[in-house]
PDB file of C-alpha atoms in Angstrom:
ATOM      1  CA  UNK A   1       5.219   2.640 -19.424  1.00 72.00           C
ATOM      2  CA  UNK A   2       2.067   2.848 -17.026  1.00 87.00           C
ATOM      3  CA  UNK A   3       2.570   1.609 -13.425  1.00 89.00           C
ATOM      4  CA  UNK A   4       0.690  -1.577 -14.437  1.00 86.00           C
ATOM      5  CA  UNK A   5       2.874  -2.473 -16.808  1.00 85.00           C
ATOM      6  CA  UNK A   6       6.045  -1.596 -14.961  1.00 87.00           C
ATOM      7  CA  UNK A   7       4.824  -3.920 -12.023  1.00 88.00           C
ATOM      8  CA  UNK A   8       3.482  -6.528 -14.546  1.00 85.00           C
ATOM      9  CA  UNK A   9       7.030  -6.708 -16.186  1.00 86.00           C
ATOM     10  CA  UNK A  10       8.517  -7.371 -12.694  1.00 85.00           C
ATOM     11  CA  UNK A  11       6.486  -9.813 -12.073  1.00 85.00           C
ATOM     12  CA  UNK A  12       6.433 -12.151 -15.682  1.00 86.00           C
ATOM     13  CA  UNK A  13      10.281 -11.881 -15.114  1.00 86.00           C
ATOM     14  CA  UNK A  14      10.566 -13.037 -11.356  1.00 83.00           C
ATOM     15  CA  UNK A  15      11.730 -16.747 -12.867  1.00 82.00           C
ATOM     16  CA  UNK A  16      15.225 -14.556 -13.025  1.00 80.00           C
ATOM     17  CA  UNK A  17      15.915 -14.598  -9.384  1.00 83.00           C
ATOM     18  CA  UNK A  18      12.690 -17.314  -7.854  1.00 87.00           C
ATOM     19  CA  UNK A  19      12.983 -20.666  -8.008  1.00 92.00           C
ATOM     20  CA  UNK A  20       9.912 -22.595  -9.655  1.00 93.00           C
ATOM     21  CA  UNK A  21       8.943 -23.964  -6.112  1.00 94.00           C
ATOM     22  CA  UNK A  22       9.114 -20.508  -5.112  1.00 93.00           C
ATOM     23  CA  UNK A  23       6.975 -19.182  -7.737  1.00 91.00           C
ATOM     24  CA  UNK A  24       4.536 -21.880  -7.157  1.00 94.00           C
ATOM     25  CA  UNK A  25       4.129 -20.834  -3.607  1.00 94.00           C
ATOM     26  CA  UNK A  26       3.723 -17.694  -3.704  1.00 91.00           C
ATOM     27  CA  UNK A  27       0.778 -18.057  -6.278  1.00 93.00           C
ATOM     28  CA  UNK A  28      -1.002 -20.915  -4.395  1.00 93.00           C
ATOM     29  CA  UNK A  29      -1.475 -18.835  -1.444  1.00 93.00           C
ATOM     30  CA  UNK A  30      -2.282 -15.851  -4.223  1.00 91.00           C
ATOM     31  CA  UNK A  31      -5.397 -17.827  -4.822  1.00 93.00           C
ATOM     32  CA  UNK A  32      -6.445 -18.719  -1.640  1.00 93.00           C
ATOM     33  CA  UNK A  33      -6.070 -15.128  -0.894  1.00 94.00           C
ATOM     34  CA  UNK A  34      -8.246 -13.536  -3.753  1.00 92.00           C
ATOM     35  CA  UNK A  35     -10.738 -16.296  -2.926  1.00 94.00           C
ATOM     36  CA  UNK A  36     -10.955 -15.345   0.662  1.00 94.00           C
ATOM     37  CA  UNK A  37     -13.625 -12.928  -0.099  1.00 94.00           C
ATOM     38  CA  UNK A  38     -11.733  -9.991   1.768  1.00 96.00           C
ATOM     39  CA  UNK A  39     -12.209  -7.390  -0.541  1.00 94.00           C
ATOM     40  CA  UNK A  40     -15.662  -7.484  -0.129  1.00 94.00           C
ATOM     41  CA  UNK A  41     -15.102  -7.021   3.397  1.00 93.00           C
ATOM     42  CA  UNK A  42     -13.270  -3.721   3.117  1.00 97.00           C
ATOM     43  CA  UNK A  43     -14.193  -0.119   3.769  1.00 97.00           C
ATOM     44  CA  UNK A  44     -15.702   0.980  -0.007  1.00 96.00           C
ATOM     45  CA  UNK A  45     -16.594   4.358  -1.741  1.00 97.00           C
ATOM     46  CA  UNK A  46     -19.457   6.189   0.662  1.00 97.00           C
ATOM     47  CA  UNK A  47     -17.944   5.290   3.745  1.00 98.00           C
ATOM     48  CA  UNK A  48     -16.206   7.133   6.389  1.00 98.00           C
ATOM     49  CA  UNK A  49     -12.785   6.670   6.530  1.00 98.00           C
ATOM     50  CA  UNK A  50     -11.757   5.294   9.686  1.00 98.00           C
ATOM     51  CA  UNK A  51      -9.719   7.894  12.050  1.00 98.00           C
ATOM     52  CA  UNK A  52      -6.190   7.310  13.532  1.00 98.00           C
ATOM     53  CA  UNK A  53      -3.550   8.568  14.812  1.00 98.00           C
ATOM     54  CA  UNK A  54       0.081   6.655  13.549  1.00 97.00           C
ATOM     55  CA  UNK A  55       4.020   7.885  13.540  1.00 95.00           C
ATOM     56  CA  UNK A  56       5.969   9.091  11.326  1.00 93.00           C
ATOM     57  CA  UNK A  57       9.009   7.852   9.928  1.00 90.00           C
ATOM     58  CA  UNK A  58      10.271  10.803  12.060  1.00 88.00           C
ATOM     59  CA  UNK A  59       7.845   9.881  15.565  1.00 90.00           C
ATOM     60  CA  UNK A  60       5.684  12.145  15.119  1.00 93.00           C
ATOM     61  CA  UNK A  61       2.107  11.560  16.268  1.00 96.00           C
ATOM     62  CA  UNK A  62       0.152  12.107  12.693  1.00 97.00           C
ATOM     63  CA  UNK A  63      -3.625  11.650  12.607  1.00 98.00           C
ATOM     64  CA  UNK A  64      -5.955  11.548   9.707  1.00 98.00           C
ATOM     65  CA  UNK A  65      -8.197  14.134  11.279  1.00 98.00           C
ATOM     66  CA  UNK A  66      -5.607  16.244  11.093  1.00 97.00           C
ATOM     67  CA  UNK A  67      -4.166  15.621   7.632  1.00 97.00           C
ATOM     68  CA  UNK A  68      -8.356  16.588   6.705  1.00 98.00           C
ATOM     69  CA  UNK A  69      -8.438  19.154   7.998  1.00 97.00           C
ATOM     70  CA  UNK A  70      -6.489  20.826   6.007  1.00 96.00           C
ATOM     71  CA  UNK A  71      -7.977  19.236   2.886  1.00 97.00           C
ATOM     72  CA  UNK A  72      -8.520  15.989   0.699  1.00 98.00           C
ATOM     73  CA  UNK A  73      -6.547  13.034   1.835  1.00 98.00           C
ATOM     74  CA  UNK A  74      -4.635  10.142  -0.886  1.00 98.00           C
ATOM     75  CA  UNK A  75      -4.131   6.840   1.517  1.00 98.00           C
ATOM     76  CA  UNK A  76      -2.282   4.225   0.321  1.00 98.00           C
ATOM     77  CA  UNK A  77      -1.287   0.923   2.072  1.00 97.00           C
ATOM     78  CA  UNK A  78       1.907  -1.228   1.259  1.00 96.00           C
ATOM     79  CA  UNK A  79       3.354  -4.109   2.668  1.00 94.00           C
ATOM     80  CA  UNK A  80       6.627  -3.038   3.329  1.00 93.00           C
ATOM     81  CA  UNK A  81      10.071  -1.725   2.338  1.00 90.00           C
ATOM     82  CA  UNK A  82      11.007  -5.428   1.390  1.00 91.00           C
ATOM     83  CA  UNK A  83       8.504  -5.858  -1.046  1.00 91.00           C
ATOM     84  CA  UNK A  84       9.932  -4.640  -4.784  1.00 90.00           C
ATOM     85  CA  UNK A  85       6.458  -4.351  -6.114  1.00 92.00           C
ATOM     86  CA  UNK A  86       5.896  -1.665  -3.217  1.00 93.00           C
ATOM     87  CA  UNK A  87       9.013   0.040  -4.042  1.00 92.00           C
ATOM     88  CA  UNK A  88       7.726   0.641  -7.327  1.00 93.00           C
ATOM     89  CA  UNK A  89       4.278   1.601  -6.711  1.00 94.00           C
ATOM     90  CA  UNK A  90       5.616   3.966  -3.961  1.00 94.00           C
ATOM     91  CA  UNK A  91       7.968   5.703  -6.941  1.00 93.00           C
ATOM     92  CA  UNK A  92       5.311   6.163  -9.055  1.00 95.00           C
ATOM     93  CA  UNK A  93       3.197   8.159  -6.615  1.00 95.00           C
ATOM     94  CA  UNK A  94       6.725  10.109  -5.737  1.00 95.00           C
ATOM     95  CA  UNK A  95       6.458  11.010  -9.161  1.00 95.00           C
ATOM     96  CA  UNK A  96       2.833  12.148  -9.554  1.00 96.00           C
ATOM     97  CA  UNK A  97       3.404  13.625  -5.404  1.00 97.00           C
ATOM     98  CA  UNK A  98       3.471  17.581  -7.074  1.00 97.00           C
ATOM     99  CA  UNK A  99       0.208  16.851  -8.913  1.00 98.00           C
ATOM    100  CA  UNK A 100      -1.564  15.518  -6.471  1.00 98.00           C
ATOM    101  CA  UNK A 101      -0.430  18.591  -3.640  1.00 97.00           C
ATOM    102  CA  UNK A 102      -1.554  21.070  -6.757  1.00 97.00           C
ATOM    103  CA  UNK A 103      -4.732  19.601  -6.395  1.00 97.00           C
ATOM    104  CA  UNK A 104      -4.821  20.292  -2.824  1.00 97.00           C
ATOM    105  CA  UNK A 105      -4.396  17.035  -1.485  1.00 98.00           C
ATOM    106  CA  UNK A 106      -2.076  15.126   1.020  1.00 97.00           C
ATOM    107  CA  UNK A 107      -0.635  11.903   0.255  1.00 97.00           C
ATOM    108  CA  UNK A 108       0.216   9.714   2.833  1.00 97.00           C
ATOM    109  CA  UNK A 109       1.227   5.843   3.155  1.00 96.00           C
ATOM    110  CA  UNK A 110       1.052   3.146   5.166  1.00 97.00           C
ATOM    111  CA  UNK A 111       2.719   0.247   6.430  1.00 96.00           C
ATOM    112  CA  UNK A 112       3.235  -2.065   9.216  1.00 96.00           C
ATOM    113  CA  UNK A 113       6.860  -1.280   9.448  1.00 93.00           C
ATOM    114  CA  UNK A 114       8.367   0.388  12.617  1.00 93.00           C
ATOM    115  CA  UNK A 115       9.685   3.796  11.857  1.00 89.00           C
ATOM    116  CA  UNK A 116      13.018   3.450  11.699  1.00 88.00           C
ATOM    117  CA  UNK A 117      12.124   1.030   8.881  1.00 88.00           C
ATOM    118  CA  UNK A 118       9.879   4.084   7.068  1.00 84.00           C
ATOM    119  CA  UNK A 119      12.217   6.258   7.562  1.00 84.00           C
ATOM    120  CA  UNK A 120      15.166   4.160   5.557  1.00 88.00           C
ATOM    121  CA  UNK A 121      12.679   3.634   2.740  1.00 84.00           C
ATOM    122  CA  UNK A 122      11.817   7.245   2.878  1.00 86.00           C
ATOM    123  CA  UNK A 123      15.427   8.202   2.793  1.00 88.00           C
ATOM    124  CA  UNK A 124      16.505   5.528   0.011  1.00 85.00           C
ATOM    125  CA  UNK A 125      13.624   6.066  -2.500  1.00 85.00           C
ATOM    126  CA  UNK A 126      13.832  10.023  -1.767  1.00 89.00           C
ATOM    127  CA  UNK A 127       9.939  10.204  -0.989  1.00 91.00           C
ATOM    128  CA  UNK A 128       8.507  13.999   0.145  1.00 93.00           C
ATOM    129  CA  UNK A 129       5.312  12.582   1.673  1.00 94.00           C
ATOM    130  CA  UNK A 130       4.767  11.085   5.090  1.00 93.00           C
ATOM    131  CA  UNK A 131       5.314   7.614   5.456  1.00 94.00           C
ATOM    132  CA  UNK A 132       3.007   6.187   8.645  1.00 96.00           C
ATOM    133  CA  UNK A 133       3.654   3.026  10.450  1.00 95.00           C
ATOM    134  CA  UNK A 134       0.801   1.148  11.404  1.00 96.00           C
ATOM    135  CA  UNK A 135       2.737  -1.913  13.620  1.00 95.00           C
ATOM    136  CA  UNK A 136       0.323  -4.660  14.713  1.00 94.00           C
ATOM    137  CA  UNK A 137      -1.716  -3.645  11.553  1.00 96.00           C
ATOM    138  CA  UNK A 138      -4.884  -2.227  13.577  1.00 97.00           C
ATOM    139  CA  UNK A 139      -5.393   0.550  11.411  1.00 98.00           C
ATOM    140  CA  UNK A 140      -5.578  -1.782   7.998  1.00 97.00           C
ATOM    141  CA  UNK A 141      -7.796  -3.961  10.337  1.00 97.00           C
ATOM    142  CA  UNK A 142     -10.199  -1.404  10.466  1.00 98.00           C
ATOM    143  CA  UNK A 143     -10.297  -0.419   6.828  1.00 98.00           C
ATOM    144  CA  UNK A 144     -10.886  -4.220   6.092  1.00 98.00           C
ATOM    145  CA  UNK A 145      -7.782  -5.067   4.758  1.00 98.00           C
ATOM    146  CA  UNK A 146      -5.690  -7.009   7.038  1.00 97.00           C
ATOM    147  CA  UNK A 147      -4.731 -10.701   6.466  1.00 95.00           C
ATOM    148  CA  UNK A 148      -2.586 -13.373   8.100  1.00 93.00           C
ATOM    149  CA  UNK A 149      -0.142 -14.935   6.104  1.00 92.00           C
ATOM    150  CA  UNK A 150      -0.248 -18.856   6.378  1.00 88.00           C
ATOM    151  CA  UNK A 151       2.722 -20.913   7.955  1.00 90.00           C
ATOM    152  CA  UNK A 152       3.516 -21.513   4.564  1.00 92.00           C
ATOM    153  CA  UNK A 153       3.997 -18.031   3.206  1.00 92.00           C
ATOM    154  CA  UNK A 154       5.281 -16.950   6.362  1.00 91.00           C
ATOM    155  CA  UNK A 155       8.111 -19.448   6.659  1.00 92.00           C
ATOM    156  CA  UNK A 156       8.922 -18.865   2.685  1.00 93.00           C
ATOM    157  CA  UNK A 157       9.296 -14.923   3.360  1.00 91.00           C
ATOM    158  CA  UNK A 158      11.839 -15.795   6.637  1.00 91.00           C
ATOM    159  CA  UNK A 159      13.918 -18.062   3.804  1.00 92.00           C
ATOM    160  CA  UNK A 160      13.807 -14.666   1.504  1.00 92.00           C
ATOM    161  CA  UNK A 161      14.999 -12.972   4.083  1.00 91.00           C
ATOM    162  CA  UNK A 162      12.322 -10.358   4.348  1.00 91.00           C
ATOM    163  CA  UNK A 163      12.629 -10.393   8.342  1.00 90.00           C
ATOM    164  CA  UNK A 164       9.149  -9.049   8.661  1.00 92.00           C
ATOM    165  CA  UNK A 165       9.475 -10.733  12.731  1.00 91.00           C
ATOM    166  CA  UNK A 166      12.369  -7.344  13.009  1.00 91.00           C
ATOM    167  CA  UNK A 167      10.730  -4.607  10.618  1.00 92.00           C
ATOM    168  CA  UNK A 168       7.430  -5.376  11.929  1.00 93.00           C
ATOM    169  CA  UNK A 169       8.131  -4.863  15.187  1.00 92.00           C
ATOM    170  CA  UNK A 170       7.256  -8.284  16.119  1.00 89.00           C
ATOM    171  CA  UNK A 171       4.094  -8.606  14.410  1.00 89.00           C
ATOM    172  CA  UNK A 172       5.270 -10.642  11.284  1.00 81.00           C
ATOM    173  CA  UNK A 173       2.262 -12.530   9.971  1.00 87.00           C
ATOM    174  CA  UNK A 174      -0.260  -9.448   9.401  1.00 93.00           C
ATOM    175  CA  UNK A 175       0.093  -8.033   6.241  1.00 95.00           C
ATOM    176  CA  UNK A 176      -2.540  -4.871   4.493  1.00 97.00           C
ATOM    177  CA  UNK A 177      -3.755  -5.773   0.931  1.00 96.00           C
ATOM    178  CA  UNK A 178      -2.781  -2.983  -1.692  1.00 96.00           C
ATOM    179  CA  UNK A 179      -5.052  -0.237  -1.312  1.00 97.00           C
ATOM    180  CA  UNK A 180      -5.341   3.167  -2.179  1.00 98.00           C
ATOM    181  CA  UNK A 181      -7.902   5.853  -1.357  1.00 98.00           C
ATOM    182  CA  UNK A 182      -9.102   8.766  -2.220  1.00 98.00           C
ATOM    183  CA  UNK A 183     -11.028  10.507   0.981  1.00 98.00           C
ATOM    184  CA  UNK A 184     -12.532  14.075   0.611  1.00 98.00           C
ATOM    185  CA  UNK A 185     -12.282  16.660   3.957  1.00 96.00           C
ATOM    186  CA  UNK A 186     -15.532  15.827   4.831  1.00 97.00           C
ATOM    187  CA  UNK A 187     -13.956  12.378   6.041  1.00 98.00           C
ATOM    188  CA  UNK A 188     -16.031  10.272   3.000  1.00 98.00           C
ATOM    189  CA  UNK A 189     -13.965   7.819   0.653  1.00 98.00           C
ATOM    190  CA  UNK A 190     -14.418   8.693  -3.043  1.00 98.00           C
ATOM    191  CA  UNK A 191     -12.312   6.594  -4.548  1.00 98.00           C
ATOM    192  CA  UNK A 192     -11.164   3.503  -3.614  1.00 98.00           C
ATOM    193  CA  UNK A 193      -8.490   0.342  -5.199  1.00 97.00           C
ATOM    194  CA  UNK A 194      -8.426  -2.396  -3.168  1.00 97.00           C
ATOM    195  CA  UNK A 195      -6.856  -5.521  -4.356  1.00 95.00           C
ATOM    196  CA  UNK A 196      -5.472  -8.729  -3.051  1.00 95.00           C
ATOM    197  CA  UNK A 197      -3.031  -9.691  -6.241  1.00 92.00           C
ATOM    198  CA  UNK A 198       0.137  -8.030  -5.381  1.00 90.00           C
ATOM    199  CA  UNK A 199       1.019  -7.328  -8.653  1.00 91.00           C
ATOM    200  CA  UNK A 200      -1.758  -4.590  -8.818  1.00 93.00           C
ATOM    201  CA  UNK A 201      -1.563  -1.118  -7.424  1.00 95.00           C
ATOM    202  CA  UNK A 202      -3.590   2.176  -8.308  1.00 96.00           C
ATOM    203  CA  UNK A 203      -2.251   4.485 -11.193  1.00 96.00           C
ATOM    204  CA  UNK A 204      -1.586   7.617 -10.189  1.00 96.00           C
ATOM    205  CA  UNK A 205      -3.623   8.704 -13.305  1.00 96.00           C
ATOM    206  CA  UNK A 206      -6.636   7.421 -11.918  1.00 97.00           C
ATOM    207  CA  UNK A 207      -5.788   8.793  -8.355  1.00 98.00           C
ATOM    208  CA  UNK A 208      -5.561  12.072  -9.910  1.00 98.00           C
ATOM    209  CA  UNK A 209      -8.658  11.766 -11.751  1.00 97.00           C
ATOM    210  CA  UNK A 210     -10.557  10.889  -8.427  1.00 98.00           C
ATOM    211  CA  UNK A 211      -8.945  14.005  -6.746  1.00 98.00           C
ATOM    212  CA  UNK A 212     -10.210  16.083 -10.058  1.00 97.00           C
ATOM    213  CA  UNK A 213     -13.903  14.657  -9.977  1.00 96.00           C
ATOM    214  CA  UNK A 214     -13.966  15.851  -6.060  1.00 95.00           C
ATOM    215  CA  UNK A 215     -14.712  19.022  -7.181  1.00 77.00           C
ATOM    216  CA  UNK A 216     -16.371  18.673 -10.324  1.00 63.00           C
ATOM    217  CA  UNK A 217     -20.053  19.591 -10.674  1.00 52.00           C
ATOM    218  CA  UNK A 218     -22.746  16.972 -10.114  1.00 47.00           C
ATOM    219  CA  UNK A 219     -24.217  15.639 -13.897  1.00 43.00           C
ATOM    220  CA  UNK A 220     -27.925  16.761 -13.994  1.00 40.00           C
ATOM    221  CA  UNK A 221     -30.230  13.945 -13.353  1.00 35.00           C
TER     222      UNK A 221
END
């Protein structure tokens, strides 16, 4: 089963454990989302990747300068430990993590969770790469891909219980879209998945095949 279909599964069967008011929520402020226009706001393929420096799950300073300098860089952004779809996506790339170091790459995520937060998810789902925490969001502000949930949302997540006031370290209405890139050491996004439906995160097939067309030859024009 591809990661799409795993996450797609998870979600046509969420009427198991969400209420249809619930359900109806979360989708409503789906739309309004996707027809905010922010993905056509966010850093794209061509672009320099913006620099930063974030923590560890450990507290260690880690910056992306750094991380290129020793080579090609996989970035992905997730909302947080309490999000299952996350979980998931964040497995899959655990289980593609040796094929994308073979290929000389780093792989790194990001969230707006406070370390100690990282680090449990780290620990639980037994991930090798570095999980960042970007609290207050300012680094997924400046890749374009920051958004404010609505007092609806918001309040609906405190009934869940997803306590994103405590894991984010206070900053609990500033989410990243799911987004994954794919930045060569020069600094210059290759690849890019940016998308504001949950549901939809990039397959590590494709992530690989961006890392495999960084050095390919350029087609004769």
């Amino acid at each position: 089963m591809s990661l799409r279909d795993e996450l797609r599964f998870i979600h046509d069967n969420r009427h198991l454990r969400l209420s249809a008011e619930t359900m109806a929520t979360m989708d409503r402020n789906a739309e309004a989302l996707a027809g905010s226009g922010i993905t056509d706001r966010a850093v794209g393929v061509g672009a320099r990747a913006p620099l930063f420096t974030l923590k560890s799950a450990t507290g260690e300073d880690m910056s992306l300068a750094g991380l290129l300098a020793e080579g090609p860089v996989v970035l992905t952004f997730y909302r947080g430990a309490w999000c299952p779809f996350c979980q998931v996506a964040l497995r899959a790339l655990q289980e593609h993590h040796d094929a994308i170091t073979a290929r000389g790459a780093r792989l790194v995520a990001v969230s707006p969770q406070v370390p100690d937060e990282s680090l449990s998810l780290a620990e639980k789902q037994a991930l090798t790469f570095d999980v960042l925490s970007d609290v207050g969001s300012d680094v997924a502000k400046s890749y374009g891909i920051a958004f404010d949930l609505g007092e609806e949302l918001g309040a609906l997540y405190d009934s869940l219980g997803f306590e994103l006031q405590r894991v984010n370290g206070g900053h609990s209405r500033t989410l990243p879209l799911p987004a994954t890139y794919v930045i060569d050491s020069s600094g210059v996004i290759r690849w890019a998945f940016v998308a504001t439906d949950y549901v939809l995160r990039a397959e590590p097939s494709d992530v690989l095949a961006a890392l495999d067309a960084l050095d390919a030859p350029a087609a004769d024009a």
